[in-house]
Every structure is written in structure tokens, then in C-alpha cells.
């Protein structure tokens, strides 16, 4: 199985809402998915089916109840379902990139620093990290006057470009993209499509959720349908 | 690699309450961990026991020093423990008055700690004090003023400078922004965030401010009634909380 970038199997995830009288519902049951280096797989399925939940489980942002999520980290396949917080942090710094649907802004931290942070975590010197961050923001047409400002007051599209730059600035072998083009104009959409193509060309595996069917058709090598559980049953 | 600090099965009971009820917790080098929970849940007690300031009735605290040797913190002789606290650790109290010497000048508060850790040369110490005042965004020209001349937020900065000047490996903070105005809190959090990242410190801090925990912490520990009810990666604990009490904590923030 040495040619796998991601191997998800028997994955289950349910939510229990203790403040709603303990109501509990499954979202993923026995989910399985494999990604190989250099390919892009698009998750499809109706809204609420569990696409983001699956992606967040892989990102470590949600905890899976059972099953496995193996990815390549430091030359070995490592299971995220049982990884502790410290290992998860190391994996996020080195092996797993995630562009979430919305930028989680760090108050008062300028866009340039937000984008440079993944490189800084890898020990890249500040000047070099910020130069790469600035180049990528420029490529995504974010005006230079915004680079020094915190993204909290940016428009949705501007925040999304900061988020995308943060995800692509460091090169991860596996990337998760949750609707990366949702609020972008056509020119910036093209930039994102090019960034995805470049990442694939260097061997990165990409798992994405793309609402825009044209984008999906251009970047995805394969589709993977996430079905709502009542339909699947 | 081993943890820098380990609390094992800690228990401490006051007359009517179990402040710590079989608590175990490990902190790793370079890791920032937030202890959250409502008032009275045992957060400060846990911090004080881990920092050697209060003795547990059961369990032990192990500190792994820079040479890799494990030290049983509460079994150390008083003098050894004080050396450890001066040389390797820092403690930032909620009230600056508990962490500063109010009768000593601002610069003296920083320099004194440097001297206690073995600094000798007066000129160097003054220079280091001025540098650290600047680093925590205080005016070094005011280094001869008494702490009481400064605002609450500035006193907290001074306490942080006093704590970090000796380059500790491990820092404890108990509600470092508690009791300050919201805008002052925000700027203090920014400062702590950038210093901690720059210095690669291991930090254990107590807060009841969930936003501060999300901002600063790699990992979050949730306490209730003297026990850890949930712990894990900061964003996971906040976005996918499992324990009813954690769900309540997170929901009350969203509603606020
Ligand atoms: N943190 C959460 N807590 C409770 N329920 C959640 C949480 N995240 C997602 N869900 C629920 O899981 C289901 C799947 O949602 P999601 O994964 O966002 O679907 P999709 O991305 O396919 O639209 C929905 O019913 C949603 O309400
Ligand atoms: N020195 C003490 N003597 C008696 N009771 C104490 C003492 N210190 C703390 N307590 C009690 O122990 C419990 C935990 O307190 P503390 O650790 O300060 O909680 P927190 O920091 O979470 O607010 C509380 O019920 C508190 O009243
Ligand atoms: Mg979604
Ligand atoms: Mg307290």
C-alpha cells in the first residue's frame, strides 16, 4: 500500500447534542476512501450529506468514533483516528494542508503573517517566509495595501484568498480544500485551478469539495459521492 | 523526547471540596496548553500544584530538566525547588502585585530576577532590563519608576518581562489577562502569543476565556469539579466537544 496518500476505512462519526436532550445522530457510517499521490478527488453529494464532516475528520478538527484515517507522515502510514494532539500538530505542520471553508481569522494578525505562518512553523526564516507569502497573495490578486492589515475586515472573497494562500504556501503531500472557489471571481478562480494543477504535478494528493461544477470538472480526476445515511441505508 | 512536566494522579482536598481529584496531565516542550473551566473547578489549584507552589495530598509532579533528568518537584528540598523556579520556570500571576515587588522600580523588578539567576554585571543587567521593557512594549525611559505608577495592563507586561528575562523553559500563567479592560486584554494576548511563539516556550495557562484559549493554546484541558472531563487539540475540543460540560462552555461563548 506504499502508493497511497490517504487511506480511510470503516470510518464512523456521530454527533451527540447534550444540550438538546442528548439527541444523537450518525453522519458517517463505514465510510471508505483512498487517494493516491498526484490525484485530485472531489467529494459530491447533497448539502448536509457529511462532506465537510468527512473532511474535518481527516483534518483532525473533528474526532472520528471508529475506523481508520491513514496518511503518509515522515515516511510511514500514520493513523489519525488514534493520533494524540501532539502528533496531530506535527502532521498538520508537515504532511497535511487544509483550506477550510472560512478563514479563521486570528485577531489583529496581518494577512501576510497569517499566510507566512505555515512556513514559519517549518522553520523558514521570517523574511523568506513573508516574501513567499507576498508573492502568493500577489498571484491571487490581493492588493499589496491589504497585506499588512488583519483580514477580519476583508470581504468574503479577500478572506478566502488569504485562506487559499495560507493553504498553498507550504507544500503538503496531502491537501484538503473545502469549497475553495466559492466566493471568487473568474480570474481568481483560474489562479486556484492553476495552484491545484501545480500541486498535483508535484505529487500532492488533493481532496476537495467544489460547488462549481466547471471547476470540479477541470481539477478532479475522480468523484467520490458522500450519500446521506438514510439514502445509503 | 519526554514531556517537560508531568502531573500524575494528583489529589488535593480542602475541607469541603475536592479541588483536585485524581488529575494527570503531561506538557511537552514547546507546547501551549490552556486549562479552562468555570470558577471553582480547580484550575488554579492544579496550576499551583504543578508549579510546586502547593503540595498535593496524593500523586506526584515530575519535571524533566534540560539535561533530561527527571525531578520529583514536591520531593525536592526547598532550596532546590526555589533554584528551579528561578532558573527554569516562570510564573505569571493574575494579580501583578503577587508577581512583582511593589517597593522595587520597574527595571529593578526585571534586573532582580536576572541577578537571582546568577547575573552579576550591573550595566548588563540594566541593559537587559531596558531591552525587556521594550520587548513587552513598555517605555524603557520609565525603568526607574515604581510599578504602582503603571496601569494594570502595563504591570502585567512588567510581570511578563520579569518572568521571561531569565529565558525559562516553562511558564505558568494564571488568568494573565483577568481583571483587565477588554481592549487591554486583547493587546496583552497578542503580546503573549508572539513572545511564546518566538521563544518556543512550554506554557501552561489557566483561563476562563474560551477565545483566549483558541488563540493561544495548542491543546485545551477542560476541568470540572476537580477533574479533567475532556482534553485534546484546541480546535477539536472547541469545534467537536464531546462532554456535556464542554458543549455547555462552548455554547455559552457562541451565545455571548
Ligand atoms: N460540529 C457539529 N455538531 C453537530 N452537528 C454537526 C456538526 N458538524 C456537522 N454537523 C451535522 O452533520 C451533518 C453533515 O454536515 P456537513 O458535513 O456540513 O455536510 P455537507 O458538507 O455535506 O453539507 C449535518 O446534519 C450537520 O448539521
Ligand atoms: N487554600 C484553600 N483553602 C480552602 N479551599 C480552597 C483553597 N484554595 C482553593 N480552594 C477551593 O478549591 C476549589 C478550587 O479552587 P480553584 O483551584 O481556585 O478554582 P479555579 O481556579 O478553577 O476558580 C474551590 O472550591 C475553592 O474554593
Ligand atoms: Mg460542507
Ligand atoms: Mg483560579
Coordinates of C-alpha atoms and ligand atoms in Angstrom, one line a residue:
Chain A
X1 CA 0.0 0.0 0.0
X2 CA 3.0 2.2 -0.4
X3 CA 1.4 4.2 -3.2
X4 CA -1.4 5.6 -1.0
X5 CA -1.5 9.2 0.1
X6 CA -4.7 8.7 2.1
X7 CA -6.5 5.5 3.2
X8 CA -9.8 6.0 5.0
X9 CA -11.8 2.9 6.0
X10 CA -14.7 1.8 8.2
X11 CA -15.0 5.4 9.4
X12 CA -17.9 6.3 11.6
X13 CA -18.8 9.6 13.1
X14 CA -21.9 10.6 15.1
X15 CA -22.9 13.8 16.9
X16 CA -24.5 13.7 20.3
X17 CA -26.0 17.0 21.3
X18 CA -26.1 17.0 25.1
X19 CA -27.8 20.4 25.3
X20 CA -30.6 19.1 23.0
X21 CA -31.7 16.4 25.4
X22 CA -28.9 14.1 24.2
X23 CA -30.2 13.6 20.7
X24 CA -27.7 11.6 18.8
X25 CA -27.3 11.0 15.0
X26 CA -24.8 9.4 12.8
X27 CA -23.3 11.3 9.9
X28 CA -20.7 8.8 8.6
X29 CA -21.0 5.1 8.8
X30 CA -18.4 2.8 7.4
X31 CA -17.0 5.5 5.1
X32 CA -14.1 4.5 2.9
X33 CA -11.9 6.4 0.5
X34 CA -8.4 6.1 -1.0
X35 CA -6.3 8.8 -2.5
X36 CA -3.1 8.3 -4.5
X37 CA -0.3 10.8 -4.9
X38 CA -0.9 13.3 -7.7
X39 CA -4.6 12.8 -7.9
X40 CA -7.5 15.1 -7.1
X41 CA -10.7 13.5 -5.8
X42 CA -13.9 15.6 -5.5
X43 CA -16.5 14.8 -2.8
X44 CA -20.0 15.1 -4.1
X45 CA -23.4 14.7 -2.5
X46 CA -26.3 16.9 -1.4
X47 CA -25.9 19.6 1.2
X48 CA -25.8 18.1 4.7
X49 CA -24.6 14.7 3.5
X50 CA -21.5 14.8 5.5
X51 CA -18.8 16.0 3.0
X52 CA -17.4 18.7 5.4
X53 CA -17.7 16.3 8.3
X54 CA -15.6 13.7 6.5
X55 CA -13.0 16.4 5.5
X56 CA -12.9 17.7 9.1
X57 CA -12.3 14.2 10.5
X58 CA -9.4 13.9 8.1
X59 CA -8.1 17.3 9.2
X60 CA -8.3 16.3 12.8
X61 CA -10.7 19.1 13.5
X62 CA -13.5 16.5 14.3
X63 CA -12.7 13.3 16.1
X64 CA -13.9 10.1 14.4
X65 CA -15.6 7.4 16.6
X66 CA -14.1 4.4 14.9
X67 CA -12.3 3.3 11.8
X68 CA -9.0 4.5 10.4
X69 CA -7.6 7.5 8.6
X70 CA -4.1 6.7 7.5
X71 CA -1.8 9.2 5.8
X72 CA 1.8 9.3 4.9
X73 CA 3.8 11.2 7.6
X74 CA 7.6 11.0 7.9
X75 CA 7.8 8.1 5.5
X76 CA 5.2 5.9 7.3
X77 CA 1.4 5.5 7.2
X78 CA 0.1 7.0 10.4
X79 CA -3.5 6.6 11.8
X80 CA -5.1 9.9 12.7
X81 CA -8.0 8.4 14.5
X82 CA -5.7 7.3 17.3
X83 CA -3.2 10.2 17.0
X84 CA -2.7 12.4 20.1
X85 CA -2.8 16.1 20.0
X86 CA 1.0 16.4 19.7
X87 CA 1.3 14.0 16.8
X88 CA -1.7 15.7 15.1
X89 CA 0.1 19.1 15.3
X90 CA 3.2 17.7 13.8
X91 CA 1.2 16.1 11.0
X92 CA -0.5 19.4 10.3
X93 CA 2.8 21.2 10.2
X94 CA 4.4 18.8 7.8
X95 CA 2.1 16.5 6.0
X96 CA -1.5 17.8 5.8
X97 CA -2.8 21.1 4.5
X98 CA -6.3 22.2 5.0
X99 CA -8.1 25.1 3.4
X100 CA -11.3 25.3 5.5
X101 CA -14.5 26.8 4.1
X102 CA -14.0 30.0 6.0
X103 CA -10.8 31.7 7.2
X104 CA -10.5 31.5 10.9
X105 CA -9.0 35.0 11.5
X106 CA -6.5 35.5 14.3
X107 CA -7.5 38.9 15.6
X108 CA -5.0 41.7 14.9
X109 CA -2.6 39.5 12.9
X110 CA -1.9 40.9 9.4
X111 CA -2.7 38.9 6.3
X112 CA 0.9 38.5 5.4
X113 CA 1.7 36.9 8.7
X114 CA -1.3 34.6 8.6
X115 CA -0.1 33.3 5.2
X116 CA 3.5 33.0 6.2
X117 CA 2.8 31.1 9.4
X118 CA 2.8 27.6 7.9
X119 CA 6.3 28.3 6.6
X120 CA 7.4 29.8 9.9
X121 CA 6.2 26.6 11.6
X122 CA 8.6 24.7 9.4
X123 CA 11.5 26.9 10.5
X124 CA 11.7 29.1 7.4
X125 CA 13.2 32.5 8.3
X126 CA 10.7 35.3 8.6
X127 CA 11.9 37.4 5.6
X128 CA 11.9 34.4 3.3
X129 CA 8.5 33.2 4.5
X130 CA 7.0 36.6 4.1
X131 CA 8.5 37.0 0.7
X132 CA 6.8 33.8 -0.5
X133 CA 3.6 34.7 1.2
X134 CA 3.6 38.1 -0.5
X135 CA 4.3 36.5 -3.9
X136 CA 1.4 34.1 -3.5
X137 CA -1.0 36.8 -2.3
X138 CA 0.0 38.9 -5.3
X139 CA -0.7 36.0 -7.6
X140 CA -4.2 35.8 -6.0
X141 CA -4.6 39.5 -6.8
X142 CA -4.8 40.6 -3.2
X143 CA -3.7 44.3 -3.3
X144 CA -0.5 44.9 -1.5
X145 CA -2.0 47.6 0.7
X146 CA -4.0 44.8 2.3
X147 CA -1.0 42.6 3.1
X148 CA -0.2 44.4 6.3
X149 CA -3.8 44.5 7.6
X150 CA -5.6 41.9 9.7
X151 CA -8.1 40.0 7.4
X152 CA -11.0 40.5 9.9
X153 CA -12.4 43.4 7.9
X154 CA -11.7 41.9 4.5
X155 CA -14.6 40.9 2.1
X156 CA -15.5 37.3 1.9
X157 CA -13.6 36.8 -1.4
X158 CA -10.5 38.6 0.0
X159 CA -10.6 36.4 3.2
X160 CA -10.9 33.3 1.0
X161 CA -7.8 34.2 -1.0
X162 CA -5.9 34.7 2.2
X163 CA -7.1 31.3 3.3
X164 CA -6.1 29.7 0.0
X165 CA -2.6 31.3 0.1
X166 CA -2.1 30.0 3.6
X167 CA -3.0 26.5 2.4
X168 CA -0.8 26.5 -0.6
X169 CA 2.2 28.5 0.6
X170 CA 3.8 25.3 2.1
X171 CA 3.8 22.2 0.0
X172 CA 2.0 19.3 1.7
X173 CA 1.8 15.8 0.3
X174 CA -2.0 15.8 1.1
X175 CA -4.3 18.8 0.8
X176 CA -8.0 19.2 1.8
X177 CA -9.9 22.0 0.1
X178 CA -13.4 22.9 1.3
X179 CA -15.1 25.0 -1.4
X180 CA -12.0 27.0 -2.2
X181 CA -13.6 28.9 -5.1
X182 CA -17.0 29.6 -3.6
X183 CA -16.7 33.4 -3.5
X184 CA -14.1 34.1 -6.1
X185 CA -14.3 36.0 -9.4
X186 CA -13.4 34.1 -12.6
X187 CA -9.8 35.5 -12.7
X188 CA -9.0 34.3 -9.2
X189 CA -10.8 31.0 -9.8
X190 CA -8.3 30.4 -12.6
X191 CA -5.5 31.0 -10.2
X192 CA -6.8 28.4 -7.8
X193 CA -7.3 25.9 -10.6
X194 CA -3.6 26.5 -11.6
X195 CA -2.4 26.1 -8.0
X196 CA -4.3 22.8 -7.8
X197 CA -2.7 21.6 -11.1
X198 CA 0.8 22.6 -9.8
X199 CA 0.2 20.8 -6.5
X200 CA -0.9 17.6 -8.4
X201 CA 2.1 17.9 -10.7
X202 CA 4.5 17.8 -7.7
X203 CA 2.7 14.7 -6.4
X204 CA 0.3 16.1 -3.9
X205 CA -3.0 14.3 -3.4
X206 CA -5.9 16.6 -3.1
X207 CA -9.4 16.0 -1.6
X208 CA -11.8 18.8 -2.5
X209 CA -15.4 19.9 -2.2
X210 CA -16.2 22.1 -5.2
X211 CA -19.6 23.6 -5.7
X212 CA -18.7 25.0 -9.0
X213 CA -19.2 22.1 -11.5
X214 CA -16.9 23.7 -14.0
X215 CA -14.0 23.9 -11.5
X216 CA -14.8 20.4 -10.4
X217 CA -14.6 19.0 -13.9
X218 CA -11.3 20.7 -14.6
X219 CA -9.4 19.7 -11.4
X220 CA -10.9 16.4 -10.3
X221 CA -9.6 13.1 -11.6
X222 CA -12.4 11.2 -9.8
X223 CA -15.6 11.9 -7.9
X224 CA -16.5 10.3 -4.6
X225 CA -20.1 10.5 -3.6
X226 CA -21.0 11.1 0.1
X227 CA -24.6 9.9 0.5
X228 CA -26.8 11.0 3.3
X229 CA -27.2 8.0 5.6
X230 CA -30.9 7.5 5.2
X231 CA -30.4 7.2 1.4
X232 CA -27.5 4.9 1.8
X233 CA -29.3 2.5 4.1
Chain B
X1 CA 11.5 13.0 23.7
X2 CA 9.8 13.1 27.1
X3 CA 7.3 15.6 28.5
X4 CA 8.8 18.6 30.2
X5 CA 6.3 18.3 33.0
X6 CA 4.1 15.5 34.2
X7 CA 1.4 15.6 36.9
X8 CA 0.4 12.0 37.9
X9 CA -2.7 11.2 39.8
X10 CA -2.8 14.4 41.7
X11 CA -5.3 14.9 44.5
X12 CA -5.9 17.7 46.9
X13 CA -8.9 18.1 49.1
X14 CA -9.8 21.2 51.1
X15 CA -12.2 20.8 54.0
X16 CA -15.4 20.7 52.0
X17 CA -14.2 20.3 48.4
X18 CA -12.0 18.0 46.2
X19 CA -10.0 20.7 44.4
X20 CA -8.1 18.0 42.6
X21 CA -9.5 14.6 42.2
X22 CA -7.0 12.2 40.5
X23 CA -5.7 14.5 37.8
X24 CA -3.0 13.5 35.4
X25 CA -1.6 15.8 32.8
X26 CA 1.6 16.0 30.7
X27 CA 3.0 19.0 29.0
X28 CA 5.6 18.7 26.1
X29 CA 8.4 21.0 25.2
X30 CA 7.2 23.9 23.1
X31 CA 3.6 23.1 23.8
X32 CA 1.0 25.6 24.9
X33 CA -1.8 24.2 27.0
X34 CA -4.9 26.0 28.3
X35 CA -6.8 24.8 31.3
X36 CA -10.4 26.0 31.1
X37 CA -13.4 25.6 33.2
X38 CA -15.8 27.6 35.4
X39 CA -14.8 29.3 38.6
X40 CA -14.0 27.0 41.4
X41 CA -13.3 24.0 39.1
X42 CA -9.7 23.6 40.4
X43 CA -7.8 25.3 37.7
X44 CA -5.6 27.5 39.9
X45 CA -5.1 24.7 42.3
X46 CA -3.9 22.4 39.6
X47 CA -1.5 25.1 38.3
X48 CA -0.1 25.8 41.7
X49 CA 0.4 22.1 42.4
X50 CA 2.2 21.6 39.0
X51 CA 4.3 24.7 39.6
X52 CA 5.4 23.4 43.0
X53 CA 3.6 26.2 44.9
X54 CA 1.2 23.9 46.7
X55 CA 1.7 20.3 47.7
X56 CA -0.7 17.6 46.6
X57 CA -2.0 15.1 49.1
X58 CA -1.5 12.3 46.6
X59 CA 0.3 11.9 43.3
X60 CA 3.5 13.5 42.1
X61 CA 4.8 16.1 39.7
X62 CA 7.8 15.2 37.5
X63 CA 9.9 17.9 35.8
X64 CA 12.3 16.8 33.1
X65 CA 15.2 19.3 33.1
X66 CA 17.3 20.4 30.1
X67 CA 19.7 17.5 30.7
X68 CA 16.8 15.1 30.6
X69 CA 16.9 14.3 34.3
X70 CA 13.5 13.8 35.9
X71 CA 13.0 15.7 39.2
X72 CA 10.2 14.9 41.6
X73 CA 9.1 18.5 42.2
X74 CA 7.5 18.1 45.6
X75 CA 10.3 15.8 46.9
X76 CA 13.0 18.5 46.2
X77 CA 14.5 20.3 49.1
X78 CA 13.1 23.9 49.4
X79 CA 16.3 25.5 48.2
X80 CA 16.5 23.2 45.2
X81 CA 12.9 24.0 44.3
X82 CA 13.5 27.7 44.5
X83 CA 16.5 27.4 42.3
X84 CA 14.4 25.5 39.7
X85 CA 11.7 28.2 39.8
X86 CA 14.2 31.0 39.3
X87 CA 16.3 29.3 36.7
X88 CA 14.0 27.1 34.6
X89 CA 10.5 28.3 35.3
X90 CA 8.4 31.4 35.3
X91 CA 5.0 32.1 36.9
X92 CA 2.7 34.9 35.9
X93 CA 0.1 35.6 38.5
X94 CA -3.4 37.1 37.8
X95 CA -2.6 40.0 40.1
X96 CA 0.6 41.7 39.2
X97 CA 1.0 42.5 42.9
X98 CA 1.6 38.8 43.6
X99 CA 4.3 38.6 40.9
X100 CA 6.1 42.0 41.3
X101 CA 7.9 43.6 44.2
X102 CA 6.0 46.8 44.6
X103 CA 8.7 48.5 46.5
X104 CA 11.3 48.0 43.7
X105 CA 11.5 50.0 40.5
X106 CA 10.2 48.6 37.2
X107 CA 13.7 48.0 35.9
X108 CA 14.7 46.6 39.3
X109 CA 11.9 44.0 39.1
X110 CA 13.4 42.7 35.9
X111 CA 17.0 43.0 37.0
X112 CA 16.4 41.4 40.3
X113 CA 15.2 38.2 38.8
X114 CA 18.2 38.2 36.4
X115 CA 20.6 38.6 39.4
X116 CA 18.8 35.9 41.3
X117 CA 19.5 33.6 38.4
X118 CA 23.2 34.4 38.5
X119 CA 23.6 37.7 36.6
X120 CA 26.3 39.9 38.1
X121 CA 27.3 42.8 35.9
X122 CA 25.2 45.9 36.9
X123 CA 25.5 47.5 33.4
X124 CA 24.5 44.4 31.6
X125 CA 21.5 43.9 33.9
X126 CA 20.3 47.4 33.4
X127 CA 20.6 47.0 29.6
X128 CA 18.8 43.7 29.7
X129 CA 16.0 45.3 31.8
X130 CA 15.6 48.1 29.3
X131 CA 15.6 45.6 26.4
X132 CA 12.9 43.6 28.1
X133 CA 10.8 46.6 28.9
X134 CA 10.9 47.5 25.2
X135 CA 10.1 43.9 24.2
X136 CA 6.9 44.0 26.2
X137 CA 6.1 47.4 24.7
X138 CA 6.8 49.5 27.8
X139 CA 8.8 52.7 27.7
X140 CA 12.4 51.9 29.0
X141 CA 12.8 55.5 29.9
X142 CA 10.4 54.8 32.8
X143 CA 12.5 52.0 34.3
X144 CA 13.2 53.8 37.5
X145 CA 9.5 54.3 38.3
X146 CA 7.7 52.2 40.8
X147 CA 5.3 49.6 39.5
X148 CA 2.3 51.4 41.1
X149 CA 2.9 54.2 38.6
X150 CA 1.8 51.9 35.8
X151 CA -1.7 50.8 34.7
X152 CA -2.9 47.3 35.3
X153 CA -2.1 46.2 31.8
X154 CA 1.4 47.7 32.0
X155 CA 2.0 46.0 35.4
X156 CA 1.1 42.7 33.7
X157 CA 3.6 43.4 31.0
X158 CA 6.2 44.1 33.6
X159 CA 5.5 40.8 35.3
X160 CA 5.9 39.0 32.0
X161 CA 9.2 40.7 31.4
X162 CA 10.4 39.8 34.9
X163 CA 9.4 36.3 34.2
X164 CA 10.9 35.9 30.7
X165 CA 14.2 37.8 31.2
X166 CA 15.9 34.6 32.5
X167 CA 14.7 32.6 29.5
X168 CA 12.7 30.0 31.3
X169 CA 11.9 26.7 29.6
X170 CA 8.4 26.5 31.2
X171 CA 6.0 29.2 32.1
X172 CA 2.8 29.0 34.2
X173 CA 0.2 31.7 33.9
X174 CA -3.0 32.0 36.0
X175 CA -5.6 34.2 34.2
X176 CA -2.8 36.5 32.9
X177 CA -5.4 38.9 31.3
X178 CA -8.1 38.5 34.0
X179 CA -9.4 41.7 35.5
X180 CA -8.2 44.0 32.7
X181 CA -10.3 46.0 30.3
X182 CA -11.2 44.1 27.1
X183 CA -9.1 46.2 24.8
X184 CA -6.1 45.9 27.2
X185 CA -6.7 42.1 27.4
X186 CA -6.6 41.8 23.6
X187 CA -3.3 43.6 23.2
X188 CA -1.8 41.6 26.1
X189 CA -2.9 38.4 24.4
X190 CA -1.2 39.5 21.2
X191 CA 2.0 40.1 23.1
X192 CA 1.9 36.8 24.9
X193 CA 1.1 35.0 21.6
X194 CA 4.1 36.5 19.8
X195 CA 6.6 36.1 22.6
X196 CA 5.6 32.4 23.2
X197 CA 5.9 31.6 19.5
X198 CA 9.3 33.5 19.3
X199 CA 10.8 31.9 22.3
X200 CA 9.3 28.4 21.7
X201 CA 8.2 28.2 25.4
X202 CA 6.2 25.5 27.0
X203 CA 3.3 27.2 28.6
X204 CA 0.5 26.0 30.9
X205 CA -2.1 28.7 31.4
X206 CA -5.4 29.0 33.2
X207 CA -8.2 31.0 31.6
X208 CA -12.0 31.1 31.6
X209 CA -11.8 32.9 28.3
X210 CA -12.5 30.4 25.5
X211 CA -11.4 32.9 22.9
X212 CA -8.1 33.3 24.6
X213 CA -7.7 29.5 24.7
X214 CA -8.4 29.2 21.0
X215 CA -6.0 32.0 20.2
X216 CA -3.0 30.8 22.3
X217 CA -3.3 27.1 23.0
X218 CA -2.3 24.1 21.0
X219 CA -4.2 21.9 23.4
X220 CA -7.1 22.5 25.8
X221 CA -7.8 20.8 29.1
X222 CA -11.4 21.1 30.4
X223 CA -11.8 20.9 34.2
X224 CA -14.9 20.5 36.3
X225 CA -15.3 19.7 40.0
X226 CA -11.5 19.0 40.3
X227 CA -11.4 16.5 37.4
X228 CA -10.3 16.7 33.8
X229 CA -13.5 16.0 31.8
X230 CA -12.1 16.4 28.3
X231 CA -8.8 17.3 26.7
X232 CA -7.3 17.4 23.2
X233 CA -6.3 19.5 20.2
X234 CA -7.6 23.1 20.8
X235 CA -9.7 23.4 17.7
X236 CA -11.2 19.9 18.1
X237 CA -12.2 20.4 21.7
X238 CA -14.0 23.7 20.7
X239 CA -15.5 22.6 17.3
X240 CA -16.4 19.0 18.3
X241 CA -16.8 19.0 22.0
X242 CA -17.8 15.6 23.5
X243 CA -18.5 16.1 27.1
X244 CA -21.8 17.8 28.1
X245 CA -20.0 20.3 30.2
X246 CA -17.6 21.2 27.3
X247 CA -20.6 21.6 25.0
X248 CA -22.2 24.0 27.5
X249 CA -18.9 26.0 27.8
X250 CA -18.6 26.3 24.0
X251 CA -22.3 27.1 23.5
X252 CA -22.2 29.9 26.1
X253 CA -19.4 31.6 24.2
X254 CA -21.3 31.4 20.9
X255 CA -24.4 32.8 22.5
X256 CA -22.4 35.7 24.1
Ligands
LIG1 N1 -20.0 20.2 14.9 C1 -21.2 19.7 14.6 N2 -22.1 19.4 15.6 C2 -23.2 18.9 15.3 N3 -23.6 18.5 14.1 C3 -22.8 18.8 13.1 C4 -21.5 19.4 13.3 N4 -20.9 19.5 12.1 C5 -21.8 18.9 11.2 N5 -22.9 18.5 11.8 C6 -24.1 17.9 11.1 O1 -23.6 16.9 10.3 C7 -24.4 16.8 9.1 C8 -23.5 16.9 7.9 O2 -23.0 18.2 7.7 P1 -21.8 18.6 6.8 O3 -20.7 17.6 7.0 O4 -21.5 20.0 7.0 O5 -22.5 18.3 5.3 P2 -22.1 18.8 3.9 O6 -20.7 19.4 3.9 O7 -22.1 17.6 3.0 O8 -23.1 19.9 3.5 C9 -25.4 17.9 9.2 O9 -26.6 17.4 9.7 C10 -24.8 18.9 10.2 O10 -25.8 19.6 10.8
LIG2 N1 -6.5 27.4 50.2 C1 -7.7 27.0 50.1 N2 -8.4 26.6 51.2 C2 -9.7 26.1 51.0 N3 -10.3 26.0 49.9 C3 -9.7 26.3 48.7 C4 -8.3 26.8 48.8 N4 -7.9 27.1 47.5 C5 -9.0 26.7 46.7 N5 -10.0 26.2 47.4 C6 -11.2 25.7 46.9 O1 -10.9 24.7 45.9 C7 -11.8 24.8 44.8 C8 -11.0 25.1 43.6 O2 -10.4 26.4 43.6 P1 -9.5 27.0 42.5 O3 -8.5 26.0 42.1 O4 -9.1 28.3 42.9 O5 -10.5 27.1 41.3 P2 -10.5 27.9 39.9 O6 -9.1 28.4 39.7 O7 -10.9 27.0 38.8 O8 -11.5 29.0 40.0 C9 -12.8 25.9 45.1 O9 -13.9 25.4 45.7 C10 -12.0 26.8 46.2 O10 -12.9 27.4 47.0
LIG3 MG1 -19.9 21.4 3.6
LIG4 MG1 -8.4 30.5 39.6

